[in-house]
Amino acid sequence: MSFVQLQRPLQRGAAASLRGTTATTTVAGLEERFTRLRITLQQTNAALQGTRYASVKSQGAYRIPNKKTIAKKMGAKKTGDQYVIPGNIIYKQRGTIWHPGENTILGRDHTIHAAVAGYVKYYRDPTRHPTRQYIGVTFNREDKLPYPPGAPRRRKLGLVAVPRKTEEAPATPDALSPSGIPLAVTRLPQIEMPEETAPESVEAAVREPKKTPLEDGNSIISALIKDKLHKRRLQQAAAEKEKERLKKEAEIRMNTRVLRLQDDYSYRESNWEIGRLVGDVGTIPGSEKMDSRRAKFRLRRRKRMCSFNAIKKRKAAKAQLREEYKARVRANREKRIAERRAFAAKVKAGAAAKGGDASGKVEA
């Protein structure tokens, strides 16, 4: 903080000049000098307040130095015997330096995660591989990996042991075995079940239940709902029947395979037979339900390739038709030109013959 430096109000020269003057002039001179030295309130506030500077340096942008990259932060994230929960990262790597062992999983970037809650163990297993090193998780800290050969794998199924309550059923005189020993299990009343009959058609397999009239005025809505449910059951039954038919056709194809001698002296099926065995696009039994995204992509790629091949075949067929048409037009043109030349030659020969006859008559 800086202050304004004040000078003394009277100097030596001013005091000497005041000696010979009167008292009135002395008072007037002092007042004038004090008015010159008077400091306003704003000046005093600015002087006392001073200048404030920044106490924290502003943050600049992060700049990667030359010949350096952003750190990947690889390596071990959990040490041996350290407690982990499912999903924790144990080891981050590029490539399988460490392999997943007991109760661990491997991510698509080769990161090893814990699959259960337990304690981390780094170990080798010569029975599985002579040189690989594994990372596993055990439920107890004192357990050691790998487990002895033939030992059961330890798993937590989330079940709780509960004592079972057993009660002996009272023996009744009616429930007796042929040997006269009372039975502990009471007999249940037998219910006569109707014999199953094979449905003649889909309509017979899915029958509409009996209509029950409603007294609250919603009979129309109820009828529409029942009709929709009935149609849905019919569609499901038809889809099941079609699936069974396709399955039987596939089984028939599988059972009627014929191996033939090929050009490379090997016995196998022909290419068209193998294609029929696989089935066309979209008609493979079970192709509507994919197990994974890769299977869906493969099917989509196959459908796309089939459509592209069909477009190529159509283009090739059109090009062949155009070439055949051009060849026919060219042949017809050449034929007409040859006919015209032959006709012109015939006309010339006739004219020459007539000219020779006329000259012979004149000479005669």
XYZ file of C-alpha atoms in Angstrom:
364
model
C 0.000 0.000 0.000
C 1.414 3.379 -1.028
C 0.784 6.750 0.624
C 1.162 10.247 -0.760
C 4.249 11.925 0.697
C 3.334 15.280 2.239
C 5.747 18.223 2.249
C 6.201 20.627 5.131
C 3.858 23.623 4.878
C 6.495 26.302 5.442
C 9.921 26.601 3.931
C 12.812 28.761 5.064
C 12.325 31.279 2.292
C 8.655 31.652 3.103
C 9.397 32.292 6.817
C 11.961 34.990 5.954
C 9.518 36.810 3.670
C 6.841 36.768 6.361
C 8.949 38.596 8.934
C 8.411 42.074 7.448
C 4.718 41.701 6.616
C 1.735 42.376 8.749
C -0.343 39.845 10.661
C -3.191 39.966 8.086
C -0.942 39.099 5.187
C 0.594 36.307 7.248
C -2.777 34.733 7.942
C -3.828 35.065 4.261
C -0.627 33.449 3.049
C -1.001 30.556 5.449
C -4.583 29.951 4.361
C -3.596 29.978 0.707
C -0.800 27.507 1.259
C -3.020 25.197 3.308
C -5.672 25.247 0.540
C -2.989 24.187 -1.933
C -1.944 21.327 0.335
C -5.505 20.280 1.083
C -6.184 16.582 0.044
C -9.632 15.586 -1.156
C -11.512 12.504 0.153
C -11.262 10.669 -3.141
C -7.499 11.103 -3.297
C -7.094 9.816 0.259
C -9.282 6.754 -0.483
C -7.291 5.928 -3.617
C -4.034 6.457 -1.800
C -5.010 4.331 1.204
C -6.643 1.606 -0.916
C -3.653 1.072 -3.166
C -3.396 -1.272 -6.236
C -4.582 -4.919 -6.044
C -2.899 -7.651 -8.060
C -4.047 -11.223 -8.892
C -3.201 -13.645 -6.079
C -3.731 -16.830 -8.213
C -2.150 -17.402 -11.580
C -4.565 -18.117 -14.420
C -4.666 -21.692 -15.704
C -3.346 -22.226 -19.197
C -4.213 -24.948 -21.719
C -2.531 -28.325 -21.293
C 0.098 -28.843 -23.937
C 1.675 -32.201 -24.667
C 5.458 -31.874 -24.901
C 7.235 -32.920 -28.053
C 8.140 -36.612 -28.450
C 5.615 -37.584 -25.762
C 2.106 -39.030 -25.778
C -0.743 -39.200 -23.303
C -0.053 -41.805 -20.662
C -1.986 -45.069 -21.135
C -1.669 -46.001 -17.444
C -1.129 -49.712 -17.961
C -0.129 -52.274 -15.376
C -1.491 -53.751 -12.159
C -4.286 -51.881 -10.413
C -4.737 -54.401 -7.578
C -2.039 -56.236 -5.648
C -2.067 -59.797 -4.340
C -4.520 -60.573 -1.507
C -6.276 -57.235 -2.098
C -10.070 -57.256 -1.793
C -12.063 -56.547 -4.963
C -15.710 -56.454 -5.947
C -17.295 -57.539 -9.255
C -16.214 -55.265 -12.106
C -13.014 -53.947 -10.529
C -10.033 -53.622 -12.870
C -7.186 -55.854 -11.695
C -4.703 -55.537 -14.571
C -4.647 -53.255 -17.642
C -2.542 -54.452 -20.561
C -2.081 -54.576 -24.309
C -2.141 -58.208 -25.279
C -2.421 -61.178 -22.934
C 0.622 -60.768 -20.724
C -1.584 -62.077 -17.919
C -4.457 -64.462 -18.648
C -7.820 -64.600 -16.845
C -7.957 -67.340 -14.249
C -10.387 -68.287 -11.513
C -13.397 -65.948 -11.181
C -12.017 -63.307 -13.587
C -13.015 -62.149 -17.057
C -11.070 -60.654 -19.972
C -12.317 -57.471 -21.663
C -12.044 -56.757 -25.368
C -9.055 -54.480 -24.696
C -7.340 -57.323 -22.746
C -8.205 -55.765 -19.384
C -8.753 -58.340 -16.626
C -11.765 -57.670 -14.380
C -12.988 -59.362 -11.222
C -16.146 -61.434 -11.706
C -16.897 -62.001 -8.000
C -16.098 -60.349 -4.682
C -12.943 -61.793 -3.142
C -9.160 -61.578 -2.941
C -6.748 -61.241 -5.867
C -4.257 -64.040 -6.554
C -1.391 -64.053 -9.085
C -0.361 -67.607 -9.961
C 0.757 -70.146 -12.576
C -1.026 -73.358 -13.552
C 1.252 -75.896 -15.286
C -1.683 -78.263 -15.845
C -3.380 -75.702 -18.077
C -0.314 -74.183 -19.750
C 3.412 -74.515 -18.996
C 4.384 -70.843 -19.348
C 1.241 -68.740 -18.953
C 0.607 -66.644 -15.852
C -2.893 -66.168 -14.525
C -4.839 -63.797 -12.295
C -7.668 -65.183 -10.181
C -9.983 -64.252 -7.325
C -10.676 -66.445 -4.281
C -13.456 -66.119 -1.728
C -11.117 -66.599 1.244
C -7.812 -64.820 1.761
C -6.029 -68.020 2.888
C -6.989 -69.976 -0.254
C -4.269 -70.671 -2.820
C -4.512 -70.967 -6.575
C -4.537 -73.161 -8.554
C -6.852 -75.547 -6.759
C -5.654 -79.163 -6.464
C -6.441 -81.332 -9.515
C -9.807 -83.017 -9.179
C -11.013 -80.630 -6.454
C -14.469 -79.035 -6.942
C -14.513 -75.433 -8.045
C -15.742 -73.100 -5.348
C -18.732 -70.975 -6.238
C -21.106 -68.680 -4.395
C -24.628 -69.437 -5.509
C -26.327 -66.972 -3.172
C -28.218 -69.729 -1.333
C -28.781 -70.010 2.396
C -28.927 -73.323 4.222
C -32.288 -73.725 5.906
C -33.229 -76.765 8.026
C -35.973 -78.780 6.419
C -39.130 -79.392 8.411
C -40.306 -82.982 8.230
C -43.596 -84.176 9.620
C -44.802 -87.751 9.657
C -48.265 -88.188 8.222
C -50.684 -90.060 10.489
C -51.364 -93.603 9.448
C -54.994 -94.192 8.485
C -56.661 -97.613 8.336
C -57.655 -96.981 4.730
C -54.111 -96.211 3.497
C -52.512 -99.662 3.803
C -50.059 -101.396 1.545
C -50.746 -104.931 0.238
C -48.483 -106.262 2.999
C -50.530 -104.517 5.724
C -47.962 -101.726 6.455
C -49.522 -98.249 6.808
C -48.437 -95.757 4.186
C -46.992 -92.376 5.154
C -48.264 -90.565 2.084
C -51.935 -89.818 1.761
C -53.615 -90.755 -1.438
C -54.883 -88.044 -3.707
C -58.207 -88.315 -5.476
C -57.775 -89.542 -9.016
C -59.029 -87.266 -11.751
C -60.080 -88.790 -15.010
C -58.318 -87.015 -17.862
C -59.813 -87.089 -21.363
C -57.802 -88.847 -24.036
C -55.827 -86.572 -26.335
C -56.986 -86.563 -29.899
C -54.899 -85.342 -32.806
C -56.356 -82.124 -34.255
C -57.380 -82.318 -37.879
C -56.372 -78.728 -38.672
C -55.187 -75.509 -37.131
C -58.774 -74.423 -36.577
C -59.438 -77.575 -34.565
C -56.224 -77.119 -32.557
C -57.158 -73.581 -31.491
C -60.816 -73.391 -30.616
C -62.572 -70.292 -29.478
C -63.981 -70.547 -25.926
C -67.673 -70.288 -25.298
C -69.084 -66.784 -25.310
C -70.407 -65.527 -22.006
C -72.929 -62.688 -22.344
C -72.138 -59.569 -20.349
C -74.768 -57.517 -18.670
C -72.765 -54.295 -18.224
C -72.875 -53.124 -21.850
C -69.290 -54.109 -22.852
C -70.240 -57.102 -24.974
C -69.042 -55.487 -28.229
C -65.574 -54.677 -26.840
C -65.314 -58.137 -25.324
C -66.231 -59.733 -28.646
C -63.574 -57.702 -30.488
C -60.901 -58.622 -27.948
C -61.816 -62.310 -28.121
C -61.755 -62.209 -31.918
C -58.290 -60.609 -31.890
C -56.964 -63.156 -29.399
C -58.444 -65.975 -31.467
C -56.716 -64.709 -34.640
C -53.445 -64.372 -32.759
C -53.685 -67.970 -31.573
C -54.367 -69.075 -35.136
C -51.314 -67.177 -36.406
C -49.097 -68.681 -33.718
C -50.338 -72.183 -34.506
C -49.716 -71.631 -38.238
C -46.195 -70.334 -37.538
C -45.435 -73.383 -35.392
C -46.744 -75.684 -38.102
C -44.601 -73.957 -40.758
C -41.536 -74.206 -38.516
C -42.122 -77.917 -38.016
C -42.436 -78.376 -41.781
C -39.157 -76.559 -42.442
C -37.475 -78.594 -39.740
C -38.663 -81.847 -41.309
C -37.431 -80.709 -44.732
C -34.027 -79.913 -43.259
C -33.883 -83.344 -41.624
C -34.810 -84.996 -44.927
C -32.043 -83.076 -46.677
C -29.560 -84.087 -44.028
C -30.519 -87.766 -44.257
C -30.393 -87.943 -48.071
C -26.802 -86.890 -48.662
C -24.949 -88.355 -51.649
C -21.150 -88.237 -51.876
C -19.725 -88.088 -55.403
C -16.199 -88.315 -56.788
C -14.906 -84.814 -57.496
C -12.130 -83.537 -59.762
C -9.637 -83.542 -56.891
C -10.342 -87.276 -56.279
C -12.306 -86.602 -53.097
C -15.774 -87.806 -52.241
C -18.104 -85.032 -51.208
C -21.384 -83.406 -52.144
C -21.798 -81.090 -55.084
C -21.774 -77.361 -54.521
C -25.449 -76.939 -55.361
C -26.325 -79.733 -52.933
C -24.356 -78.031 -50.187
C -26.199 -74.796 -50.939
C -29.559 -76.554 -50.704
C -28.465 -78.138 -47.441
C -27.695 -74.715 -45.974
C -30.918 -73.200 -47.288
C -31.824 -69.931 -48.933
C -31.538 -66.557 -47.257
C -34.342 -66.019 -44.772
C -35.641 -69.608 -44.970
C -33.110 -71.237 -42.671
C -34.883 -72.771 -39.657
C -34.129 -70.583 -36.672
C -32.541 -67.778 -38.708
C -35.070 -65.255 -37.393
C -33.496 -65.497 -33.919
C -29.847 -64.511 -33.792
C -27.592 -65.400 -30.862
C -25.240 -62.456 -31.223
C -24.680 -59.208 -33.088
C -22.015 -60.841 -35.252
C -24.510 -63.468 -36.430
C -26.951 -60.697 -37.344
C -24.248 -58.862 -39.269
C -23.268 -62.070 -41.096
C -26.870 -62.710 -42.138
C -27.303 -59.109 -43.253
C -24.047 -59.263 -45.218
C -25.151 -62.510 -46.832
C -28.513 -61.062 -47.865
C -26.779 -58.007 -49.268
C -24.329 -60.112 -51.272
C -27.191 -62.215 -52.645
C -29.019 -59.078 -53.785
C -25.818 -57.673 -55.323
C -25.175 -60.944 -57.170
C -28.731 -60.923 -58.500
C -28.280 -57.353 -59.757
C -24.993 -58.334 -61.443
C -26.663 -61.307 -63.135
C -29.491 -59.131 -64.433
C -27.011 -56.589 -65.783
C -24.978 -59.325 -67.453
C -28.132 -60.799 -69.016
C -29.180 -57.382 -70.353
C -25.701 -56.787 -71.769
C -25.789 -60.188 -73.481
C -29.195 -59.437 -75.011
C -27.877 -56.116 -76.324
C -24.868 -57.822 -77.893
C -27.071 -60.454 -79.525
C -29.372 -57.749 -80.893
C -26.396 -55.819 -82.282
C -25.038 -58.994 -83.892
C -28.407 -59.713 -85.540
C -28.668 -56.143 -86.835
C -25.110 -56.336 -88.180
C -25.778 -59.660 -89.907
C -28.994 -58.371 -91.513
C -27.212 -55.265 -92.741
C -24.387 -57.282 -94.277
C -26.941 -59.603 -95.888
C -28.841 -56.702 -97.452
C -25.577 -55.142 -98.697
C -24.543 -58.457 -100.288
C -27.945 -58.804 -101.969
C -27.702 -55.291 -103.351
C -24.187 -55.947 -104.712
C -25.307 -59.177 -106.330
C -28.308 -57.435 -107.907
C -26.104 -54.604 -109.188
C -23.642 -57.091 -110.693
C -26.495 -58.953 -112.378
C -27.832 -55.727 -113.853
C -24.399 -54.796 -115.188
C -23.955 -58.237 -116.720
C -27.350 -57.969 -118.469
C -26.554 -54.501 -119.779
C -23.171 -55.691 -121.089
C -24.789 -58.634 -122.849
C -27.348 -56.374 -124.533
C -24.577 -53.969 -125.651
C -22.582 -56.833 -127.240
C -25.593 -58.097 -129.226
C -26.265 -54.619 -130.610
C -22.668 -54.114 -131.833
C -22.675 -57.483 -133.612
C -25.821 -56.625 -135.557
C -24.303 -53.268 -136.716
C -21.160 -54.978 -138.058
C -23.224 -57.469 -139.909
